[in-house]
GROMACS .gro file of C-alpha atoms in nm:
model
  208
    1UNK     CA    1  11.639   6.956   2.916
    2UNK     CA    2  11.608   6.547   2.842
    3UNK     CA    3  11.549   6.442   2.458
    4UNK     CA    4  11.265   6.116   2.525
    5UNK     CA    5  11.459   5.815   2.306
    6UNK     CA    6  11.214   5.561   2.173
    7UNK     CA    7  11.460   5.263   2.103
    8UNK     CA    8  11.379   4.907   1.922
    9UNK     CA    9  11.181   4.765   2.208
   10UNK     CA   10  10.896   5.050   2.217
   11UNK     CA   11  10.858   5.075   1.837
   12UNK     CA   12  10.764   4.713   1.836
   13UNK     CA   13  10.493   4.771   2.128
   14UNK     CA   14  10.361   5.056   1.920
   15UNK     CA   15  10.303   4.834   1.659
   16UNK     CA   16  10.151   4.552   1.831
   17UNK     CA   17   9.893   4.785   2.034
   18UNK     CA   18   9.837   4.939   1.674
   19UNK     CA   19   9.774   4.586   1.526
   20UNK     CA   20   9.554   4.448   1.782
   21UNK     CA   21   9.324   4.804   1.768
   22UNK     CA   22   9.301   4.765   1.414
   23UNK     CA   23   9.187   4.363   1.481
   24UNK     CA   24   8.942   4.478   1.795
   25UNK     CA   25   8.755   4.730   1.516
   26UNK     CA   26   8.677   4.451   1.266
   27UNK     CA   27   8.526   4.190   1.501
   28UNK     CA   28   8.299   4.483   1.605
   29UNK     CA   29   8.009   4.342   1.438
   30UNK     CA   30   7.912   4.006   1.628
   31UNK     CA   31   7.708   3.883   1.339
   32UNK     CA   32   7.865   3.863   1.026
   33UNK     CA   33   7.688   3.922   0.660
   34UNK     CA   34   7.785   3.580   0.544
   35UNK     CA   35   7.597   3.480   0.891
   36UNK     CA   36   7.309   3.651   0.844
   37UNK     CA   37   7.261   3.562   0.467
   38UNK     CA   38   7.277   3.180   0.606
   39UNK     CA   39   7.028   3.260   0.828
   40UNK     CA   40   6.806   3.450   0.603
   41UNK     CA   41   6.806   3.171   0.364
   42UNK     CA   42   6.704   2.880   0.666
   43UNK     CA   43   6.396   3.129   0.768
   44UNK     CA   44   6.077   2.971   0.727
   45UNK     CA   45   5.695   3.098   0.706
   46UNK     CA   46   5.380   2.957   0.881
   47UNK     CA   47   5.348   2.658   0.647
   48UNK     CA   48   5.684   2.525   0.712
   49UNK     CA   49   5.818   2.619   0.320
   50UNK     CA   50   6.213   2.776   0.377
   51UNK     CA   51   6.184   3.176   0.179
   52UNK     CA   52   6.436   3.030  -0.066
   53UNK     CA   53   6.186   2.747  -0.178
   54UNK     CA   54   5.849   2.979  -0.157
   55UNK     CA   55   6.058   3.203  -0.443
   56UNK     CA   56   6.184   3.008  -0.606
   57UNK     CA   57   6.085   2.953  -0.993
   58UNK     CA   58   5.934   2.619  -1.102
   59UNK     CA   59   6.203   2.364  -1.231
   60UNK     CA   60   6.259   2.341  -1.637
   61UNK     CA   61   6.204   1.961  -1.580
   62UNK     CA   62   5.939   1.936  -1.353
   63UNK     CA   63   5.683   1.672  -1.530
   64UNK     CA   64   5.465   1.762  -1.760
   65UNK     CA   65   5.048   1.766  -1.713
   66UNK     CA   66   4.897   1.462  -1.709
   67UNK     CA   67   4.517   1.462  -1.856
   68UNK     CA   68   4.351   1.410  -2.153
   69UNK     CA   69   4.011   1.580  -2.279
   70UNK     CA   70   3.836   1.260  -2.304
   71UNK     CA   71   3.544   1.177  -2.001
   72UNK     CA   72   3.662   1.002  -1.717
   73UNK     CA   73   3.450   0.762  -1.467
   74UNK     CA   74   3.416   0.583  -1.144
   75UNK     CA   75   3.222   0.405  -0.977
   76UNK     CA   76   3.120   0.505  -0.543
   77UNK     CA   77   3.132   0.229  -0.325
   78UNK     CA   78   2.826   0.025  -0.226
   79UNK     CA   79   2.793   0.216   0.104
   80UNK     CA   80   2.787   0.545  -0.025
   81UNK     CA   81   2.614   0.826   0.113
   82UNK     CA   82   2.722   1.131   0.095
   83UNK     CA   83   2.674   1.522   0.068
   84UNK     CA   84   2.923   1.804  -0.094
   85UNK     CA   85   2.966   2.045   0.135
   86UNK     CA   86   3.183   2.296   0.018
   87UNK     CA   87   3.364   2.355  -0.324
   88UNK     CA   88   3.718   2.543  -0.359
   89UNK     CA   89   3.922   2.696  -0.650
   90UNK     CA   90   4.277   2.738  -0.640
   91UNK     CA   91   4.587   2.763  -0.880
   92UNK     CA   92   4.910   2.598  -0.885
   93UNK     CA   93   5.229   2.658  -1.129
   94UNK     CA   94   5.109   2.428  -1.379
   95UNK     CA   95   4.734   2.371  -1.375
   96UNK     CA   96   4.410   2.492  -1.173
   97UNK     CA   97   4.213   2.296  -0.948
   98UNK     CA   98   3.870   2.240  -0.838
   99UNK     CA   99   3.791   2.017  -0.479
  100UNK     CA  100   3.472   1.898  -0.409
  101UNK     CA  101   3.443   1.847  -0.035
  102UNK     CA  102   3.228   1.561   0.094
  103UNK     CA  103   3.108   1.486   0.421
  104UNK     CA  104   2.878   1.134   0.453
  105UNK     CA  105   2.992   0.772   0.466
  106UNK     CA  106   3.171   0.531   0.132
  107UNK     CA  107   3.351   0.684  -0.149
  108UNK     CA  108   3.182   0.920  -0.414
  109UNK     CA  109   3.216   0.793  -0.799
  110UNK     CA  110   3.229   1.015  -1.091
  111UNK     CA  111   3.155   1.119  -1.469
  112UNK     CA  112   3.373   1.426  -1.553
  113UNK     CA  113   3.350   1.567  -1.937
  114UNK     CA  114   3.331   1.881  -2.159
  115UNK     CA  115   2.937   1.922  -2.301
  116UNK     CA  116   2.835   2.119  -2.525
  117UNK     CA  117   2.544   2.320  -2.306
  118UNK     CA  118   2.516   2.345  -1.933
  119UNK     CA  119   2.139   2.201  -1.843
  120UNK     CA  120   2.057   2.150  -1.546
  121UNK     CA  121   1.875   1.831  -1.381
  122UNK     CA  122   1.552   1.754  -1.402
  123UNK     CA  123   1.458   2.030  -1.553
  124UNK     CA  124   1.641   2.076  -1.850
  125UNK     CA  125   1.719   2.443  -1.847
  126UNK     CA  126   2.029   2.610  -1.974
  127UNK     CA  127   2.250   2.722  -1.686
  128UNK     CA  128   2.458   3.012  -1.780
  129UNK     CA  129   2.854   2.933  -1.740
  130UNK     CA  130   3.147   3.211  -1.750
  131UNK     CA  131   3.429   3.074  -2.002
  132UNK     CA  132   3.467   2.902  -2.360
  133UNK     CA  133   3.386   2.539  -2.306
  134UNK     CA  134   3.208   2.354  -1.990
  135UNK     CA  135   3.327   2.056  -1.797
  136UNK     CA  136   3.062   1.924  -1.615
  137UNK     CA  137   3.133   1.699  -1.306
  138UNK     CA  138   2.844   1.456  -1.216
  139UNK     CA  139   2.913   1.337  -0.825
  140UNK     CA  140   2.746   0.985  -0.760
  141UNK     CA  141   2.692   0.815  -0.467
  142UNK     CA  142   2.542   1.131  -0.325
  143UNK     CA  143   2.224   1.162  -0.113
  144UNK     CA  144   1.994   1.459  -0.011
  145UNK     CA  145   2.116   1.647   0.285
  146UNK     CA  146   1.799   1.536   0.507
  147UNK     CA  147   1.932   1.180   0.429
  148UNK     CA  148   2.289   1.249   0.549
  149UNK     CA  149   2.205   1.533   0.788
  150UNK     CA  150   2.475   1.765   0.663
  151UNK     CA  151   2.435   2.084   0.507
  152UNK     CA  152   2.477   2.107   0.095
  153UNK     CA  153   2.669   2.326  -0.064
  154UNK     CA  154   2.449   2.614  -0.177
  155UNK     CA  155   2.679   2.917  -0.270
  156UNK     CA  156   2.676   3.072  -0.626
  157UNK     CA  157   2.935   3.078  -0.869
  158UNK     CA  158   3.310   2.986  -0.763
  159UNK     CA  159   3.563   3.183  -0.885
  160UNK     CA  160   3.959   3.142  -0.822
  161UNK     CA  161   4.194   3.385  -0.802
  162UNK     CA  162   4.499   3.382  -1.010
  163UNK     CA  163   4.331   3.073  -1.209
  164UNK     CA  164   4.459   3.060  -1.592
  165UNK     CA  165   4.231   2.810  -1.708
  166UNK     CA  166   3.930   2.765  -1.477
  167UNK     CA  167   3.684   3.065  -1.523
  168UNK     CA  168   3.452   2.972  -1.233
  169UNK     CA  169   3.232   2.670  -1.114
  170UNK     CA  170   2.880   2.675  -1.080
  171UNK     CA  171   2.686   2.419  -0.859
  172UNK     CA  172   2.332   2.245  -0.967
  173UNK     CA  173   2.165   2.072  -0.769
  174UNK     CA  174   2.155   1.682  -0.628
  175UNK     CA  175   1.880   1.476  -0.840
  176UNK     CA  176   1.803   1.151  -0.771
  177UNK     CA  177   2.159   1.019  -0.639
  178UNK     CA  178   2.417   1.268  -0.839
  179UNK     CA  179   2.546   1.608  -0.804
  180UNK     CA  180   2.648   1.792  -1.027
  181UNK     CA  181   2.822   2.100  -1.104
  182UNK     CA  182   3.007   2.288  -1.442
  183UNK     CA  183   3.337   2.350  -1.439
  184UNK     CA  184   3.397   2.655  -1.685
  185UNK     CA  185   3.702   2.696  -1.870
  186UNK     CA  186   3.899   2.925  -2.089
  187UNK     CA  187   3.931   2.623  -2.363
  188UNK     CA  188   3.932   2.256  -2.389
  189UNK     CA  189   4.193   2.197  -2.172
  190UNK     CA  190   4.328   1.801  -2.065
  191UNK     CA  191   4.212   1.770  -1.704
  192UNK     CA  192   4.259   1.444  -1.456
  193UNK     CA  193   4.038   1.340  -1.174
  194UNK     CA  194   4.146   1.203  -0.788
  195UNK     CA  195   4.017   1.094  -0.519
  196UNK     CA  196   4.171   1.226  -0.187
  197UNK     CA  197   4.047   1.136   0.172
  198UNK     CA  198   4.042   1.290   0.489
  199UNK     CA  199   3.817   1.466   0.454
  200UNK     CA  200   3.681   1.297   0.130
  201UNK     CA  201   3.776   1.501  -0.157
  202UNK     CA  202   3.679   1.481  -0.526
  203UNK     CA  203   4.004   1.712  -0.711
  204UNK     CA  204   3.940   1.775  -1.058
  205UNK     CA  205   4.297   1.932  -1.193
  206UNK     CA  206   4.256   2.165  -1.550
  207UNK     CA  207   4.621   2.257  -1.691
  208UNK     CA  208   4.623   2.581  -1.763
   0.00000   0.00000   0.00000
């Protein structure tokens, strides 16, 4: 009967085969969590904004509001004719805003401030506004929609979603060369006007 001797020589292949299974089973997984973390983080959604940025939390020294509660004016251009067509509430980390889209030729001017009662035009009458004060934004430069051949705005009351200091935003009427609609807030709140083009845009900001 023959005894099997393992000497020196096939210990140490043992051990090497043994090592290199033991490697082999770790690099089984092609794509490594540090890898896919990286990854993860450099995904981005439809609007171009990495997932890292869309939640992250605002920054402890991002600028403070700019705005006051006192009116604010400007003057359209002299070639001004134009029409709002649409009007759109949204909210933003810091402050809500209101756009005024215009369609027409020039540059619209404005007289945005807080009044006491909503009236409308021409008439006079109280219009009834959601929210503890009214800011009332007067759009000049404007001109009837069979002047301009666009369509007016015509919808009812505005409301945004997630807004912390704009209520909702209901639209007049165009008298005479101005539009005008009230902006309805939770309280006197500083706001700021600007002007933004293509497509004309009046943006009236409220920090929340």
């Amino acid at each position: 009967m023959r005894t099997s001797r393992r000497g020196p020589r096939a210990a140490l292949l043992l051990t090497a085969a043994l090592t290199a299974s033991a490697l082999l089973s770790g690099c089984g997984d092609d794509d490594p969590v540090s890898e896919r973390a990286d990854r993860a983080a450099s995904t981005t959604s439809g609007d171009g904004v990495t997932a890292s940025q869309e939640s992250a939390s605002p920054s402890s020294d991002a600028p403070a509001f700019e705005g006051g509660d006192e009116p604010v004016t400007a003057d359209p251009s002299g070639d001004a004719a134009l029409t709002v067509t649409a009007i759109r509430v949204g909210a933003h980390d810091d402050h809500d805003r209101v756009v005024f889209e215009l369609g027409g030729t020039g540059t619209p001017g404005w007289d945005v401030r807080y009044v006491d009662q909503a009236a409308s035009q021409g008439s006079g009458d109280a219009v009834e506004v959601a929210g503890g004060e009214v800011l009332q934004v007067t759009v000049s430069g404007v001109r009837y929609p069979f002047e301009t051949g666009l369509t007016e705005f015509s919808g009812g009351p505005v409301a945004g979603a997630g807004t912390g200091g704009v209520t909702e935003v209901v639209w007049d009427a165009t008298f005479e060369g101005t539009s005008v609609a009230f902006v309805g807030t939770r309280e006197r709140a500083p706001f700021r006007v600007e002007l933004l083009t293509g497509p004309t845009r009046l943006v009236v900001d409220v920090a929340r």
